[in-house]
Coordinates of N, CA and C in Angstrom, one line a residue:
M1 N -18.7 13.1 16.2 CA -18.7 12.3 15.0 C -17.3 12.2 14.5
R2 N -17.0 11.0 14.0 CA -15.7 10.9 13.4 C -15.8 10.0 12.1
G3 N -14.8 10.2 11.2 CA -14.9 9.3 10.0 C -13.7 9.6 9.1
F4 N -13.6 9.0 8.0 CA -12.5 9.2 7.0 C -13.0 8.8 5.6
F5 N -12.3 9.3 4.6 CA -12.5 8.8 3.3 C -11.2 8.8 2.5
T6 N -11.1 8.1 1.5 CA -9.9 7.9 0.7 C -10.2 8.2 -0.8
R7 N -9.2 8.6 -1.5 CA -9.2 8.7 -2.9 C -7.8 8.5 -3.5
G8 N -7.6 7.4 -4.1 CA -6.3 7.0 -4.6 C -5.4 6.8 -3.4
G9 N -4.3 7.6 -3.4 CA -3.3 7.5 -2.3 C -3.6 8.5 -1.2
A10 N -4.7 9.3 -1.3 CA -4.9 10.3 -0.3 C -5.9 9.9 0.7
V11 N -5.8 10.4 1.9 CA -6.7 10.0 3.0 C -7.1 11.3 3.8
I12 N -8.4 11.5 4.1 CA -8.8 12.6 4.9 C -9.6 12.0 6.1
A13 N -9.2 12.3 7.3 CA -9.8 11.9 8.5 C -10.3 13.1 9.3
F14 N -11.4 12.9 10.0 CA -11.9 14.1 10.8 C -12.6 13.6 12.1
V15 N -12.6 14.5 13.0 CA -13.4 14.3 14.3 C -14.1 15.7 14.5
T16 N -15.4 15.7 14.7 CA -16.1 16.9 14.9 C -17.2 16.8 16.0
S17 N -17.4 17.9 16.7 CA -18.4 17.9 17.8 C -19.8 18.2 17.2
G18 N -19.8 18.6 16.0 CA -21.1 18.9 15.4 C -21.5 20.4 15.5
R19 N -20.7 21.1 16.2 CA -21.0 22.6 16.4 C -20.2 23.3 15.3
V20 N -21.0 24.1 14.5 CA -20.4 24.7 13.3 C -19.3 25.7 13.6
N21 N -19.5 26.4 14.7 CA -18.6 27.5 15.0 C -17.4 27.1 15.8
D22 N -17.2 25.8 16.0 CA -16.0 25.3 16.8 C -14.7 25.6 16.0
H23 N -13.7 25.7 16.8 CA -12.3 25.9 16.2 C -11.9 24.7 15.5
Y24 N -11.0 24.9 14.5 CA -10.5 23.8 13.6 C -9.0 23.6 13.9
R25 N -8.6 22.4 13.9 CA -7.2 22.0 14.0 C -6.9 21.1 12.8
I26 N -6.1 21.5 11.9 CA -5.8 20.8 10.7 C -4.3 20.4 10.6
V27 N -4.1 19.1 10.3 CA -2.7 18.7 10.1 C -2.6 18.1 8.7
G28 N -1.6 18.5 8.0 CA -1.4 18.0 6.6 C -0.1 17.3 6.5
A29 N 0.0 16.2 5.7 CA 1.2 15.5 5.4 C 1.0 14.8 4.0
H30 N 2.0 14.1 3.6 CA 1.8 13.4 2.3 C 2.2 11.9 2.4
T31 N 1.5 11.1 1.7 CA 1.7 9.7 1.7 C 2.8 9.1 0.8
D32 N 3.3 9.9 -0.1 CA 4.3 9.5 -1.1 C 5.7 9.9 -0.6
S33 N 6.7 9.2 -1.1 CA 8.1 9.5 -0.8 C 8.9 9.5 -2.0
P34 N 10.1 10.2 -2.0 CA 11.0 10.2 -3.1 C 11.5 8.7 -3.4
G35 N 11.7 8.4 -4.6 CA 12.1 7.0 -4.9 C 12.4 6.8 -6.4
L36 N 12.4 5.5 -6.7 CA 12.7 5.0 -8.1 C 11.5 4.2 -8.5
F37 N 10.7 4.7 -9.5 CA 9.6 4.0 -10.1 C 10.0 3.3 -11.3
V38 N 9.5 2.1 -11.5 CA 9.8 1.3 -12.7 C 9.0 1.7 -13.9
K39 N 9.7 1.9 -15.0 CA 9.0 2.3 -16.2 C 8.2 1.2 -16.8
T40 N 7.3 1.6 -17.7 CA 6.6 0.6 -18.5 C 7.6 -0.2 -19.4
A41 N 7.5 -1.5 -19.5 CA 8.4 -2.3 -20.3 C 9.8 -2.0 -20.0
P42 N 10.2 -2.1 -18.7 CA 11.5 -1.6 -18.3 C 12.7 -2.6 -18.6
E43 N 12.5 -3.8 -19.0 CA 13.5 -4.8 -19.1 C 14.6 -4.4 -20.2
G44 N 15.8 -4.4 -19.8 CA 16.9 -4.1 -20.8 C 18.1 -4.9 -20.5
Q45 N 19.2 -4.6 -21.2 CA 20.5 -5.3 -21.0 C 21.6 -4.4 -21.1
A46 N 22.7 -4.6 -20.3 CA 23.9 -3.8 -20.4 C 25.0 -4.7 -19.9
F47 N 26.1 -4.8 -20.7 CA 27.3 -5.6 -20.3 C 26.9 -7.0 -19.8
N48 N 26.0 -7.6 -20.5 CA 25.6 -9.0 -20.2 C 24.8 -9.1 -18.9
F49 N 24.3 -8.1 -18.4 CA 23.4 -8.1 -17.2 C 22.0 -7.7 -17.6
G50 N 21.0 -8.3 -17.0 CA 19.7 -7.8 -17.2 C 19.5 -6.6 -16.3
T51 N 18.9 -5.5 -16.9 CA 18.7 -4.3 -16.1 C 17.3 -3.8 -16.2
L52 N 16.9 -2.9 -15.3 CA 15.6 -2.3 -15.3 C 15.7 -0.8 -15.6
E53 N 14.8 -0.3 -16.3 CA 14.7 1.2 -16.6 C 13.8 1.8 -15.5
V54 N 14.3 2.8 -14.8 CA 13.5 3.4 -13.7 C 13.4 4.9 -13.9
E55 N 12.4 5.5 -13.3 CA 12.2 7.0 -13.4 C 12.3 7.5 -12.0
V56 N 13.1 8.6 -11.8 CA 13.3 9.2 -10.5 C 12.0 9.9 -10.2
Y57 N 11.5 9.6 -9.0 CA 10.3 10.3 -8.5 C 10.6 11.2 -7.4
G58 N 10.2 12.5 -7.5 CA 10.5 13.4 -6.4 C 12.0 13.8 -6.5
S59 N 12.6 14.0 -5.3 CA 14.0 14.5 -5.2 C 14.7 13.6 -4.2
P60 N 15.0 12.4 -4.5 CA 15.7 11.5 -3.6 C 17.2 11.9 -3.7
L61 N 17.9 11.5 -2.6 CA 19.4 11.5 -2.7 C 19.8 10.3 -3.5
L62 N 20.3 10.5 -4.7 CA 20.5 9.4 -5.6 C 21.6 8.4 -5.1
N63 N 22.6 9.0 -4.5 CA 23.7 8.1 -4.0 C 23.3 7.2 -2.9
S64 N 22.2 7.5 -2.2 CA 21.7 6.7 -1.1 C 21.1 5.4 -1.6
W65 N 20.8 5.3 -2.9 CA 20.2 4.1 -3.4 C 21.3 3.1 -3.9
L66 N 22.6 3.5 -3.8 CA 23.6 2.6 -4.3 C 23.9 1.5 -3.3
D67 N 24.2 0.3 -3.8 CA 24.6 -0.9 -3.0 C 23.6 -1.2 -1.9
R68 N 22.3 -1.1 -2.3 CA 21.2 -1.6 -1.4 C 20.5 -2.7 -2.0
D69 N 20.1 -3.7 -1.2 CA 19.2 -4.7 -1.7 C 17.8 -4.2 -1.9
L70 N 17.3 -4.3 -3.1 CA 16.0 -3.6 -3.4 C 14.9 -4.6 -3.7
D71 N 13.8 -4.4 -3.1 CA 12.6 -5.2 -3.4 C 11.8 -4.5 -4.5
L72 N 10.8 -5.2 -5.1 CA 9.9 -4.6 -6.0 C 8.5 -4.6 -5.4
A73 N 7.8 -3.5 -5.3 CA 6.5 -3.4 -4.7 C 5.6 -2.4 -5.5
G74 N 4.3 -2.6 -5.4 CA 3.4 -1.8 -6.1 C 2.0 -2.4 -6.2
H75 N 1.3 -2.1 -7.3 CA 0.0 -2.7 -7.5 C -0.2 -2.9 -9.0
V76 N -1.1 -3.9 -9.3 CA -1.5 -4.1 -10.7 C -3.0 -3.6 -10.8
V77 N -3.3 -3.2 -12.0 CA -4.7 -2.8 -12.2 C -5.4 -3.9 -13.1
R78 N -6.5 -4.4 -12.6 CA -7.2 -5.5 -13.3 C -8.1 -4.8 -14.3
R79 N -8.6 -5.6 -15.2 CA -9.5 -5.2 -16.3 C -10.8 -4.6 -15.7
N80 N -11.2 -5.0 -14.5 CA -12.4 -4.5 -13.9 C -12.2 -3.2 -13.1
G81 N -10.9 -2.7 -13.2 CA -10.6 -1.5 -12.5 C -10.1 -1.7 -11.1
S82 N -10.2 -2.9 -10.5 CA -9.7 -3.1 -9.1 C -8.2 -3.2 -9.1
L83 N -7.7 -3.0 -7.9 CA -6.2 -3.0 -7.7 C -5.8 -4.2 -6.9
A84 N -4.6 -4.7 -7.1 CA -4.1 -5.8 -6.3 C -2.7 -5.5 -6.0
L85 N -2.4 -5.5 -4.7 CA -1.0 -5.2 -4.2 C -0.1 -6.3 -4.4
F86 N 1.2 -6.0 -4.5 CA 2.3 -7.0 -4.5 C 3.6 -6.5 -3.9
R87 N 4.4 -7.4 -3.5 CA 5.8 -7.1 -3.1 C 6.6 -8.4 -3.1
T88 N 7.8 -8.3 -3.5 CA 8.7 -9.4 -3.5 C 9.1 -9.7 -2.1
A89 N 9.3 -11.0 -1.8 CA 9.6 -11.4 -0.4 C 11.1 -11.3 -0.2
S90 N 11.9 -11.2 -1.2 CA 13.3 -11.1 -1.1 C 13.8 -10.1 -2.2
P91 N 15.1 -9.6 -2.0 CA 15.6 -8.6 -2.9 C 15.6 -9.1 -4.3
I92 N 15.3 -8.1 -5.3 CA 15.3 -8.5 -6.7 C 16.2 -7.7 -7.5
A93 N 16.8 -6.6 -7.0 CA 17.6 -5.8 -7.8 C 18.6 -5.0 -6.9
R94 N 19.6 -4.4 -7.6 CA 20.7 -3.7 -6.9 C 21.3 -2.6 -7.9
L95 N 21.6 -1.5 -7.3 CA 22.4 -0.5 -8.1 C 23.8 -0.5 -7.6
P96 N 24.7 -1.2 -8.2 CA 26.1 -1.3 -7.7 C 26.9 -0.1 -8.0
Q97 N 27.7 0.3 -7.0 CA 28.6 1.5 -7.2 C 29.8 1.0 -7.9
L98 N 30.5 1.8 -8.7 CA 31.7 1.5 -9.3 C 32.8 1.2 -8.3
A99 N 33.6 0.2 -8.6 CA 34.8 0.0 -7.7 C 35.8 1.2 -7.8
I100 N 36.6 1.3 -6.8 CA 37.4 2.5 -6.7 C 38.4 2.6 -7.9
H101 N 38.9 1.5 -8.4 CA 39.8 1.6 -9.5 C 39.2 2.0 -10.8
L102 N 37.8 2.1 -10.8 CA 37.1 2.6 -12.0 C 36.6 4.0 -11.8
D103 N 36.8 4.5 -10.6 CA 36.4 5.9 -10.3 C 37.4 6.5 -9.3
R104 N 38.6 6.7 -9.7 CA 39.7 7.1 -8.8 C 39.4 8.4 -8.0
S105 N 38.7 9.3 -8.6 CA 38.5 10.6 -7.9 C 37.2 10.6 -7.0
V106 N 36.6 9.5 -6.8 CA 35.3 9.5 -6.1 C 35.5 10.1 -4.6
N107 N 36.6 9.8 -4.0 CA 36.7 10.3 -2.6 C 37.0 11.8 -2.6
E108 N 37.5 12.3 -3.7 CA 37.7 13.8 -3.7 C 36.5 14.5 -4.3
N109 N 35.9 14.0 -5.3 CA 34.8 14.7 -6.0 C 33.4 14.2 -5.6
G110 N 33.4 13.1 -4.9 CA 32.1 12.6 -4.5 C 31.5 11.8 -5.7
V111 N 30.4 11.1 -5.4 CA 29.7 10.3 -6.4 C 28.9 11.2 -7.3
V112 N 29.1 11.2 -8.5 CA 28.4 12.0 -9.5 C 27.5 11.0 -10.4
L113 N 26.2 11.2 -10.3 CA 25.3 10.2 -10.9 C 24.4 11.0 -11.9
D114 N 24.3 10.4 -13.1 CA 23.3 10.9 -14.1 C 22.1 10.0 -13.9
K115 N 21.0 10.6 -13.7 CA 19.8 9.8 -13.3 C 19.3 8.9 -14.5
H116 N 19.7 9.3 -15.7 CA 19.3 8.5 -16.9 C 20.3 7.4 -17.2
A117 N 21.6 7.8 -17.1 CA 22.6 6.9 -17.6 C 23.1 5.9 -16.5
H118 N 23.0 6.3 -15.3 CA 23.6 5.5 -14.2 C 22.7 4.7 -13.3
L119 N 21.4 5.1 -13.3 CA 20.4 4.4 -12.5 C 19.7 3.3 -13.3
R120 N 20.4 2.3 -13.5 CA 19.9 1.1 -14.2 C 20.1 -0.1 -13.3
P121 N 19.2 -0.4 -12.4 CA 19.4 -1.5 -11.5 C 19.6 -2.9 -12.2
V122 N 20.5 -3.6 -11.7 CA 20.8 -5.0 -12.2 C 19.8 -6.0 -11.5
W123 N 19.2 -6.8 -12.4 CA 18.3 -7.8 -11.7 C 18.5 -9.2 -12.3
S124 N 19.5 -9.4 -13.2 CA 19.8 -10.8 -13.6 C 21.1 -10.8 -14.3
T125 N 21.7 -12.0 -14.4 CA 22.9 -12.2 -15.2 C 22.5 -12.8 -16.5
G126 N 23.0 -12.2 -17.6 CA 22.6 -12.6 -18.9 C 21.2 -12.1 -19.2
S127 N 20.5 -12.7 -20.2 CA 19.2 -12.3 -20.5 C 18.2 -13.2 -19.7
T128 N 17.0 -12.7 -19.5 CA 16.0 -13.5 -18.8 C 14.6 -13.3 -19.5
A129 N 13.8 -14.3 -19.5 CA 12.5 -14.2 -20.2 C 11.5 -13.6 -19.2
V130 N 11.9 -13.5 -18.0 CA 10.9 -12.9 -17.0 C 10.7 -11.4 -17.2
T131 N 9.4 -11.0 -17.1 CA 9.1 -9.6 -17.3 C 8.5 -9.1 -16.0
I132 N 8.6 -7.8 -15.8 CA 8.0 -7.2 -14.6 C 6.5 -7.4 -14.6
R133 N 5.9 -7.3 -15.7 CA 4.4 -7.6 -15.8 C 4.0 -9.0 -15.3
D134 N 4.8 -10.0 -15.8 CA 4.5 -11.3 -15.4 C 4.8 -11.6 -13.9
L135 N 5.9 -11.0 -13.5 CA 6.3 -11.1 -12.1 C 5.3 -10.5 -11.1
A136 N 4.8 -9.3 -11.5 CA 3.8 -8.6 -10.7 C 2.5 -9.3 -10.6
A137 N 2.1 -9.9 -11.8 CA 0.9 -10.6 -11.8 C 0.9 -11.9 -10.9
A138 N 2.1 -12.6 -11.0 CA 2.2 -13.8 -10.1 C 2.2 -13.4 -8.6
L139 N 2.9 -12.3 -8.3 CA 3.0 -11.9 -6.9 C 1.6 -11.4 -6.4
A140 N 0.9 -10.8 -7.3 CA -0.5 -10.3 -6.9 C -1.6 -11.3 -7.1
E141 N -1.2 -12.5 -7.5 CA -2.1 -13.6 -7.8 C -3.2 -13.2 -8.7
V142 N -2.8 -12.6 -9.8 CA -3.7 -12.2 -10.9 C -3.3 -12.8 -12.2
K143 N -4.2 -13.3 -13.0 CA -3.8 -13.8 -14.3 C -3.2 -12.7 -15.2
P144 N -2.1 -13.1 -15.9 CA -1.4 -12.0 -16.7 C -2.3 -11.3 -17.7
D145 N -3.2 -12.1 -18.3 CA -4.0 -11.4 -19.3 C -5.2 -10.6 -18.7
D146 N -5.2 -10.6 -17.4 CA -6.2 -9.7 -16.7 C -5.6 -8.4 -16.2
V147 N -4.3 -8.3 -16.4 CA -3.5 -7.1 -16.0 C -3.6 -6.0 -17.0
V148 N -4.1 -4.9 -16.7 CA -4.1 -3.7 -17.6 C -2.9 -2.9 -17.5
S149 N -2.4 -2.7 -16.3 CA -1.1 -1.9 -16.1 C -0.5 -2.3 -14.8
V150 N 0.8 -2.0 -14.7 CA 1.6 -2.3 -13.5 C 2.2 -1.0 -13.0
H151 N 2.0 -0.7 -11.7 CA 2.6 0.5 -11.1 C 3.5 -0.1 -10.0
A152 N 4.9 0.0 -10.3 CA 5.8 -0.6 -9.4 C 7.0 0.4 -9.1
Q153 N 7.6 0.2 -7.9 CA 8.7 0.9 -7.5 C 9.7 0.0 -6.8
L154 N 10.9 0.5 -6.7 CA 11.9 -0.3 -6.0 C 12.0 0.3 -4.5
V155 N 12.1 -0.6 -3.6 CA 12.1 -0.1 -2.2 C 13.2 -0.9 -1.4
D156 N 13.8 -0.2 -0.4 CA 14.9 -0.8 0.3 C 14.4 -2.1 1.1
H157 N 15.1 -3.2 0.9 CA 14.7 -4.4 1.6 C 14.9 -4.3 3.1
Q158 N 15.8 -3.5 3.5 CA 16.1 -3.4 5.0 C 15.0 -2.8 5.7
P159 N 14.5 -3.5 6.8 CA 13.4 -2.9 7.5 C 13.8 -1.7 8.4
A160 N 12.8 -1.0 8.9 CA 13.1 0.1 9.9 C 13.7 -0.5 11.1
S161 N 14.5 0.3 11.9 CA 15.1 -0.2 13.1 C 15.3 0.9 14.1
L162 N 15.4 0.5 15.4 CA 15.8 1.5 16.4 C 17.2 1.2 16.7
L163 N 18.0 2.3 16.9 CA 19.4 2.1 17.1 C 19.9 3.1 18.2
G164 N 21.2 3.0 18.5 CA 21.7 3.8 19.6 C 21.8 3.1 20.9
V165 N 22.6 3.6 21.8 CA 22.8 2.9 23.0 C 21.5 2.8 23.9
D166 N 20.6 3.8 23.6 CA 19.4 3.8 24.3 C 18.2 3.6 23.4
A167 N 18.5 3.1 22.2 CA 17.4 2.8 21.2 C 16.5 4.0 21.0
S168 N 17.1 5.2 21.0 CA 16.3 6.4 20.8 C 16.3 6.9 19.4
L169 N 17.1 6.3 18.5 CA 17.2 6.7 17.1 C 16.4 5.8 16.2
L170 N 15.7 6.4 15.2 CA 14.9 5.6 14.3 C 15.6 5.7 12.9
A171 N 15.9 4.6 12.3 CA 16.5 4.6 11.0 C 15.5 3.8 10.1
S172 N 15.2 4.5 9.0 CA 14.2 3.9 8.1 C 14.2 4.6 6.7
G173 N 13.8 3.9 5.7 CA 13.5 4.6 4.5 C 12.1 5.3 4.5
R174 N 11.9 6.2 3.7 CA 10.6 6.9 3.5 C 10.1 7.6 4.8
L175 N 11.0 8.0 5.6 CA 10.6 8.9 6.7 C 9.9 10.2 6.2
D176 N 10.4 10.6 5.1 CA 9.7 11.7 4.4 C 8.6 11.1 3.5
N177 N 7.4 11.0 3.9 CA 6.8 11.8 4.9 C 5.9 10.8 5.8
Q178 N 6.2 9.5 5.7 CA 5.4 8.6 6.4 C 5.4 8.8 7.9
L179 N 6.5 9.3 8.5 CA 6.6 9.6 9.9 C 5.5 10.6 10.3
S180 N 5.4 11.6 9.5 CA 4.4 12.6 9.8 C 3.0 12.1 9.7
C181 N 2.8 11.2 8.7 CA 1.5 10.5 8.5 C 1.1 9.7 9.7
W182 N 2.1 8.9 10.2 CA 1.8 8.1 11.4 C 1.5 9.0 12.6
A183 N 2.3 10.1 12.8 CA 2.0 10.9 14.0 C 0.6 11.6 13.9
A184 N 0.2 12.0 12.7 CA -1.1 12.7 12.5 C -2.2 11.7 12.8
V185 N -2.1 10.5 12.2 CA -3.2 9.5 12.4 C -3.2 9.0 13.9
D186 N -2.1 8.9 14.5 CA -2.0 8.5 15.9 C -2.7 9.6 16.8
A187 N -2.4 10.8 16.4 CA -3.0 11.9 17.2 C -4.5 12.0 17.1
I188 N -5.0 11.9 15.8 CA -6.5 12.1 15.7 C -7.3 10.9 16.3
T189 N -6.7 9.8 16.4 CA -7.4 8.7 17.1 C -7.6 8.9 18.5
K190 N -6.9 9.9 19.1 CA -7.0 10.2 20.5 C -7.8 11.5 20.8
V191 N -8.3 12.1 19.8 CA -9.0 13.3 19.9 C -10.5 13.0 20.4
E192 N -10.9 13.8 21.4 CA -12.3 13.6 21.9 C -13.3 14.3 21.0
N193 N -14.5 13.8 20.9 CA -15.5 14.3 20.1 C -15.9 15.7 20.4
N194 N -15.8 16.1 21.7 CA -16.2 17.4 22.1 C -15.1 18.5 22.1
S195 N -14.0 18.2 21.4 CA -12.9 19.2 21.5 C -12.7 19.9 20.2
G196 N -13.8 20.4 19.6 CA -13.7 21.1 18.3 C -13.6 20.2 17.1
V197 N -13.1 20.7 16.0 CA -13.0 20.0 14.8 C -11.5 19.7 14.5
A198 N -11.2 18.4 14.3 CA -9.8 18.0 14.0 C -9.8 17.3 12.7
V199 N -8.9 17.7 11.8 CA -8.8 17.2 10.5 C -7.4 16.7 10.2
V200 N -7.2 15.6 9.6 CA -5.9 15.1 9.1 C -6.1 14.9 7.6
A201 N -5.2 15.6 6.8 CA -5.3 15.5 5.4 C -3.9 15.0 4.9
L202 N -4.0 13.8 4.4 CA -2.8 13.1 3.9 C -2.9 13.0 2.3
F203 N -2.0 13.8 1.6 CA -2.1 13.9 0.2 C -1.1 13.0 -0.5
D204 N -1.4 12.6 -1.7 CA -0.5 11.8 -2.5 C 0.2 12.8 -3.6
H205 N 1.3 12.3 -4.1 CA 2.0 13.0 -5.2 C 2.5 14.4 -4.8
E206 N 2.7 14.6 -3.5 CA 3.3 15.9 -3.1 C 4.7 16.1 -3.6
E207 N 5.4 14.9 -3.8 CA 6.8 15.0 -4.2 C 7.0 15.6 -5.6
V208 N 5.9 15.5 -6.4 CA 6.0 16.0 -7.8 C 5.1 17.1 -8.0
G209 N 4.7 17.8 -6.9 CA 4.0 19.1 -7.1 C 2.5 19.1 -7.1
S210 N 1.9 18.2 -6.2 CA 0.5 18.2 -6.1 C 0.0 19.5 -5.4

């Protein structure tokens, strides 16, 4: 017998022979990754640029988010409790690094970032009437007045790739911990029903202490 169930961002999958005393093999991983989550009503302005307020989730390397083309992705919650996914098709924001003449000691001291003061992605020039709520609703094809809440994060627009002279290296965002999730799911799909009890447990919110 085999099956799975989900709750929120967590997934539990299993294969069992039906024999109670069989040995167990359990693999655990987590579905979430460190990143930048968009706050509620995040729209702001600084130096005549439209900016977004974000919250650091987990323990990302903050400097790795600089000078990347960033998409917006997540889900909206409808009034009936259902979820609708969305993602921008093209980059929507960027965290620009200071030019060298504004940070002369960067090569000696490294990039020093305050997660509250310095992580304000730019997403427009001047002011804009567009809101994250309206944008998310449009992308999710949901009427704005049917949206109860928006759960959004910024993600690297660059797709995963194989590199190296022999294409043996994998470069991607969110390898922590989606690579383990993929390996675990791939493994359990190949388990035979008569080989004991196999369980894959993929938990959400591990990055913040689940």
